[in-house]
């Protein structure tokens, strides 16, 4: 496996709320890759969603002969499954920090350290371009969707997944230790690094606007069960975003501790934030219609 560097300048965040300061970035102010246990936290989330993600990618045709781009690849779970389970030819895995990707090299996997928000970010043409839980943390999302679609080969498919949390963001949602802490987390991440999931349901329109066809979407909500990967993921995520959450004034340390205990309790009754996945296919070039 090789590792490259491409456009590492930090971008501005024009969509951030006016809090008297400019929000930072994922991986710096919150969730730094060098923090002890960060790879394990990412893997907990991957265990909750990898099966659904891979089922969708294979249903869309990902398999032998495909060149794939995995954006914001994290620890590389999807990239490795594409190679080992779907049998694709090659995966270029992009992230702002590639230490987890480089720790476990396998044939066919190329790690690229890059800033995907750079205006000239382009790594070639791929049959599959995939990004999961990435764009929700970035500004200028419409431009990024268009930029990713331009890296599709004719007939290729763009697959985007991000968080959806209708319960915790709804004013009438039941007030529990879980929903109280979850609301504080989303507000804290928005104010500290610009995370915004309010626009995720517009993915189908964004993909259509980027010129893609056969656009569709689905929603998966993993169950909250004591000791489950998703419950452990949220507990660890809250702990690592504690400073941002406390800054909102919505919770204190005792409320966060109560939320973590609630997650591991048989009394826990609620809906975890889910994952919206949307996809669209680049039309074939003239004279090649019908090929996949």
Short mmCIF file of C-alpha atoms in Angstrom, two decimals:
data_model
loop_
_atom_site.label_atom_id
_atom_site.label_comp_id
_atom_site.label_asym_id
_atom_site.label_seq_id
_atom_site.Cartn_x
_atom_site.Cartn_y
_atom_site.Cartn_z
CA UNK A 1 0.00 0.00 0.00
CA UNK A 2 1.23 3.49 -0.79
CA UNK A 3 0.52 6.77 0.96
CA UNK A 4 0.35 10.16 -0.75
CA UNK A 5 -0.37 13.74 0.28
CA UNK A 6 -2.75 16.08 -1.50
CA UNK A 7 -3.92 19.58 -0.52
CA UNK A 8 -3.71 19.69 3.26
CA UNK A 9 -4.75 23.31 3.86
CA UNK A 10 -7.64 23.70 6.29
CA UNK A 11 -10.78 25.16 4.65
CA UNK A 12 -13.00 27.97 5.89
CA UNK A 13 -16.50 27.09 7.12
CA UNK A 14 -18.91 29.73 5.74
CA UNK A 15 -22.00 27.77 6.83
CA UNK A 16 -21.10 27.82 10.52
CA UNK A 17 -23.43 29.59 12.95
CA UNK A 18 -22.27 32.96 14.20
CA UNK A 19 -20.93 32.23 17.66
CA UNK A 20 -18.29 34.97 17.68
CA UNK A 21 -15.62 32.48 16.60
CA UNK A 22 -14.85 30.26 13.65
CA UNK A 23 -15.55 26.55 14.26
CA UNK A 24 -12.60 24.21 14.00
CA UNK A 25 -12.43 20.90 12.22
CA UNK A 26 -13.12 17.24 12.82
CA UNK A 27 -9.89 15.58 13.87
CA UNK A 28 -8.44 18.68 15.50
CA UNK A 29 -10.77 20.24 18.09
CA UNK A 30 -12.77 17.02 18.40
CA UNK A 31 -11.91 13.34 17.70
CA UNK A 32 -8.17 13.67 16.96
CA UNK A 33 -6.81 10.51 15.39
CA UNK A 34 -3.82 10.46 17.73
CA UNK A 35 -6.03 10.23 20.83
CA UNK A 36 -5.81 6.87 22.55
CA UNK A 37 -8.68 4.60 21.54
CA UNK A 38 -9.93 6.73 18.63
CA UNK A 39 -9.51 3.88 16.16
CA UNK A 40 -11.55 1.61 18.42
CA UNK A 41 -14.33 4.25 18.62
CA UNK A 42 -14.48 4.47 14.82
CA UNK A 43 -14.59 0.68 14.56
CA UNK A 44 -17.58 0.51 16.95
CA UNK A 45 -19.55 2.71 14.56
CA UNK A 46 -18.33 0.64 11.62
CA UNK A 47 -19.60 -2.57 13.25
CA UNK A 48 -23.06 -1.02 13.52
CA UNK A 49 -23.24 0.02 9.86
CA UNK A 50 -20.79 -2.00 7.73
CA UNK A 51 -23.25 -4.81 6.99
CA UNK A 52 -25.89 -2.39 5.69
CA UNK A 53 -23.32 -0.40 3.73
CA UNK A 54 -21.84 -3.46 2.03
CA UNK A 55 -25.25 -4.91 1.18
CA UNK A 56 -26.11 -1.68 -0.62
CA UNK A 57 -22.76 -1.37 -2.42
CA UNK A 58 -22.96 -4.94 -3.72
CA UNK A 59 -26.59 -4.46 -4.74
CA UNK A 60 -25.43 -1.50 -6.83
CA UNK A 61 -22.94 -3.74 -8.59
CA UNK A 62 -19.66 -3.30 -6.70
CA UNK A 63 -17.59 -6.35 -7.51
CA UNK A 64 -14.76 -7.78 -9.62
CA UNK A 65 -13.11 -5.29 -11.95
CA UNK A 66 -14.34 -2.18 -10.12
CA UNK A 67 -12.02 0.69 -9.19
CA UNK A 68 -13.38 2.34 -6.04
CA UNK A 69 -12.79 5.55 -4.09
CA UNK A 70 -13.61 5.53 -0.36
CA UNK A 71 -13.69 9.11 0.97
CA UNK A 72 -13.11 9.69 4.68
CA UNK A 73 -12.13 6.04 5.00
CA UNK A 74 -11.34 6.13 8.73
CA UNK A 75 -9.94 2.78 9.82
CA UNK A 76 -10.64 1.29 6.37
CA UNK A 77 -13.37 -1.20 7.24
CA UNK A 78 -15.45 -0.48 4.12
CA UNK A 79 -12.36 -0.36 1.87
CA UNK A 80 -11.19 -3.76 3.12
CA UNK A 81 -14.63 -5.31 2.78
CA UNK A 82 -14.86 -4.05 -0.80
CA UNK A 83 -11.61 -5.86 -1.56
CA UNK A 84 -12.07 -9.00 0.51
CA UNK A 85 -15.84 -9.53 0.34
CA UNK A 86 -17.00 -7.83 -2.86
CA UNK A 87 -13.77 -8.67 -4.71
CA UNK A 88 -13.26 -5.26 -6.34
CA UNK A 89 -10.02 -4.63 -8.21
CA UNK A 90 -8.75 -1.59 -6.30
CA UNK A 91 -9.74 0.83 -3.54
CA UNK A 92 -8.23 4.27 -3.11
CA UNK A 93 -8.95 5.19 0.53
CA UNK A 94 -8.76 8.92 1.31
CA UNK A 95 -8.58 10.54 4.73
CA UNK A 96 -7.03 13.57 6.38
CA UNK A 97 -5.07 11.16 8.60
CA UNK A 98 -4.13 7.74 7.20
CA UNK A 99 -2.46 6.17 10.23
CA UNK A 100 -5.24 3.60 10.68
CA UNK A 101 -5.19 2.72 6.98
CA UNK A 102 -1.44 2.31 6.91
CA UNK A 103 -1.44 0.15 10.04
CA UNK A 104 -3.08 -2.76 8.21
CA UNK A 105 -2.10 -2.77 4.51
CA UNK A 106 -3.65 -5.31 2.16
CA UNK A 107 -3.21 -5.85 -1.59
CA UNK A 108 -5.32 -3.50 -3.68
CA UNK A 109 -5.66 -0.80 -1.00
CA UNK A 110 -3.99 2.57 -1.58
CA UNK A 111 -4.10 5.17 1.20
CA UNK A 112 -4.10 8.85 0.22
CA UNK A 113 -3.79 11.63 2.76
CA UNK A 114 -5.83 14.53 1.40
CA UNK A 115 -8.16 17.44 2.02
CA UNK A 116 -11.23 16.66 -0.06
CA UNK A 117 -12.46 20.25 0.24
CA UNK A 118 -9.60 21.56 -1.91
CA UNK A 119 -10.92 23.11 -5.12
CA UNK A 120 -8.71 20.92 -7.32
CA UNK A 121 -9.12 17.66 -5.41
CA UNK A 122 -9.38 14.97 -8.07
CA UNK A 123 -7.94 11.45 -8.07
CA UNK A 124 -9.21 10.10 -11.37
CA UNK A 125 -12.34 8.20 -12.42
CA UNK A 126 -13.95 5.37 -10.45
CA UNK A 127 -16.86 2.97 -10.83
CA UNK A 128 -17.74 3.63 -7.18
CA UNK A 129 -17.27 6.77 -5.08
CA UNK A 130 -18.36 6.26 -1.46
CA UNK A 131 -18.41 8.61 1.55
CA UNK A 132 -19.94 7.74 4.94
CA UNK A 133 -20.33 10.18 7.85
CA UNK A 134 -18.07 12.70 6.09
CA UNK A 135 -20.00 15.54 4.43
CA UNK A 136 -22.06 16.21 7.59
CA UNK A 137 -18.87 17.62 9.15
CA UNK A 138 -17.96 19.87 6.20
CA UNK A 139 -19.18 23.14 4.72
CA UNK A 140 -20.07 23.81 1.06
CA UNK A 141 -21.71 20.40 0.74
CA UNK A 142 -23.46 21.06 -2.57
CA UNK A 143 -20.11 21.81 -4.22
CA UNK A 144 -18.57 18.69 -2.67
CA UNK A 145 -21.38 16.46 -3.96
CA UNK A 146 -20.79 17.84 -7.45
CA UNK A 147 -17.02 17.41 -7.11
CA UNK A 148 -17.38 13.77 -6.04
CA UNK A 149 -19.80 13.05 -8.89
CA UNK A 150 -17.18 14.31 -11.36
CA UNK A 151 -14.88 11.48 -10.27
CA UNK A 152 -17.33 8.86 -11.55
CA UNK A 153 -16.62 6.89 -14.68
CA UNK A 154 -19.60 6.60 -17.05
CA UNK A 155 -22.08 4.22 -15.45
CA UNK A 156 -20.37 4.66 -12.07
CA UNK A 157 -22.27 5.20 -8.84
CA UNK A 158 -21.90 7.77 -6.05
CA UNK A 159 -23.03 6.54 -2.62
CA UNK A 160 -23.30 9.01 0.27
CA UNK A 161 -24.28 8.19 3.85
CA UNK A 162 -24.73 10.54 6.79
CA UNK A 163 -26.52 10.71 10.11
CA UNK A 164 -30.23 11.32 10.58
CA UNK A 165 -31.68 12.00 14.03
CA UNK A 166 -35.34 13.04 13.89
CA UNK A 167 -36.00 12.13 17.54
CA UNK A 168 -33.24 14.01 19.34
CA UNK A 169 -33.73 17.13 17.20
CA UNK A 170 -37.54 17.18 17.53
CA UNK A 171 -38.99 19.59 20.07
CA UNK A 172 -41.68 17.11 21.08
CA UNK A 173 -39.39 14.12 21.54
CA UNK A 174 -39.60 12.27 24.86
CA UNK A 175 -37.15 13.74 27.36
CA UNK A 176 -34.76 11.03 28.53
CA UNK A 177 -31.11 10.97 29.65
CA UNK A 178 -30.31 9.79 26.10
CA UNK A 179 -32.16 12.56 24.21
CA UNK A 180 -30.84 15.28 26.54
CA UNK A 181 -27.23 14.28 25.93
CA UNK A 182 -27.76 13.66 22.22
CA UNK A 183 -29.19 17.16 21.70
CA UNK A 184 -26.18 18.62 23.50
CA UNK A 185 -23.83 16.56 21.34
CA UNK A 186 -25.28 17.77 18.05
CA UNK A 187 -25.30 21.40 19.20
CA UNK A 188 -21.79 21.10 20.61
CA UNK A 189 -20.43 19.58 17.38
CA UNK A 190 -22.16 22.22 15.29
CA UNK A 191 -20.68 25.06 17.33
CA UNK A 192 -17.20 23.53 17.66
CA UNK A 193 -16.57 21.98 14.21
CA UNK A 194 -19.58 22.93 12.05
CA UNK A 195 -21.32 19.53 11.98
CA UNK A 196 -24.84 19.84 10.52
CA UNK A 197 -27.23 16.98 9.80
CA UNK A 198 -30.28 19.16 9.08
CA UNK A 199 -29.62 19.11 5.32
CA UNK A 200 -28.97 15.35 4.91
CA UNK A 201 -32.50 14.59 3.72
CA UNK A 202 -31.83 16.77 0.65
CA UNK A 203 -29.24 14.31 -0.72
CA UNK A 204 -31.57 13.03 -3.49
CA UNK A 205 -32.01 16.58 -4.82
CA UNK A 206 -28.26 17.25 -4.58
CA UNK A 207 -27.44 14.09 -6.53
CA UNK A 208 -30.04 14.99 -9.17
CA UNK A 209 -28.58 18.48 -9.36
CA UNK A 210 -25.14 16.96 -9.94
CA UNK A 211 -26.49 15.23 -13.06
CA UNK A 212 -26.88 11.71 -11.66
CA UNK A 213 -29.71 9.35 -12.57
CA UNK A 214 -31.50 6.42 -10.89
CA UNK A 215 -31.34 8.34 -7.59
CA UNK A 216 -32.73 6.57 -4.53
CA UNK A 217 -32.27 6.51 -0.76
CA UNK A 218 -32.83 4.37 2.33
CA UNK A 219 -32.68 4.79 6.10
CA UNK A 220 -31.22 2.35 8.63
CA UNK A 221 -31.65 2.77 12.39
CA UNK A 222 -29.64 0.34 14.56
CA UNK A 223 -31.27 -0.76 17.84
CA UNK A 224 -30.08 0.69 21.14
CA UNK A 225 -29.24 -2.34 23.26
CA UNK A 226 -26.99 -2.54 26.34
CA UNK A 227 -23.44 -3.38 25.27
CA UNK A 228 -24.20 -3.16 21.54
CA UNK A 229 -21.61 -1.58 19.23
CA UNK A 230 -23.80 1.47 18.58
CA UNK A 231 -24.49 2.05 22.28
CA UNK A 232 -20.78 1.77 23.07
CA UNK A 233 -20.02 4.09 20.15
CA UNK A 234 -22.31 6.82 21.48
CA UNK A 235 -20.96 6.51 25.02
CA UNK A 236 -17.38 6.90 23.76
CA UNK A 237 -18.36 9.70 21.37
CA UNK A 238 -20.02 11.66 24.18
CA UNK A 239 -16.97 11.23 26.36
CA UNK A 240 -14.63 12.46 23.61
CA UNK A 241 -16.85 15.45 22.72
CA UNK A 242 -17.48 16.35 26.38
CA UNK A 243 -15.84 19.79 26.19
CA UNK A 244 -17.98 20.84 23.23
CA UNK A 245 -21.13 19.49 24.89
CA UNK A 246 -20.48 21.26 28.19
CA UNK A 247 -19.92 24.53 26.32
CA UNK A 248 -23.55 24.47 25.12
CA UNK A 249 -24.89 24.80 28.66
CA UNK A 250 -27.45 22.09 27.90
CA UNK A 251 -25.75 19.43 30.04
CA UNK A 252 -23.21 19.10 32.81
CA UNK A 253 -20.87 16.23 33.68
CA UNK A 254 -23.57 14.57 35.78
CA UNK A 255 -26.05 14.62 32.88
CA UNK A 256 -23.48 13.08 30.53
CA UNK A 257 -22.70 10.37 33.09
CA UNK A 258 -26.44 9.70 33.47
CA UNK A 259 -26.81 9.38 29.70
CA UNK A 260 -23.96 6.87 29.52
CA UNK A 261 -25.46 4.81 32.36
CA UNK A 262 -28.85 4.91 30.62
CA UNK A 263 -27.37 3.52 27.41
CA UNK A 264 -26.15 0.45 29.31
CA UNK A 265 -29.38 0.02 31.26
CA UNK A 266 -32.30 -2.34 30.51
CA UNK A 267 -34.53 0.72 31.01
CA UNK A 268 -33.08 2.34 27.89
CA UNK A 269 -35.89 2.86 25.38
CA UNK A 270 -35.22 5.04 22.38
CA UNK A 271 -34.12 5.37 18.79
CA UNK A 272 -30.48 5.75 17.94
CA UNK A 273 -29.58 8.27 15.26
CA UNK A 274 -29.78 6.41 11.99
CA UNK A 275 -27.94 6.51 8.68
CA UNK A 276 -29.45 7.87 5.48
CA UNK A 277 -27.80 6.40 2.38
CA UNK A 278 -28.45 7.96 -1.01
CA UNK A 279 -27.05 6.94 -4.37
CA UNK A 280 -27.11 7.96 -8.00
CA UNK A 281 -25.51 6.74 -11.20
CA UNK A 282 -23.62 8.71 -13.81
CA UNK A 283 -25.26 8.25 -17.22
CA UNK A 284 -23.39 6.19 -19.78
CA UNK A 285 -21.70 8.06 -22.58
CA UNK A 286 -23.52 8.24 -25.91
CA UNK A 287 -23.25 4.91 -27.69
CA UNK A 288 -22.57 2.96 -24.48
CA UNK A 289 -26.07 2.92 -22.99
CA UNK A 290 -26.99 -0.27 -21.27
CA UNK A 291 -23.48 -1.16 -20.09
CA UNK A 292 -22.76 -1.27 -16.32
#
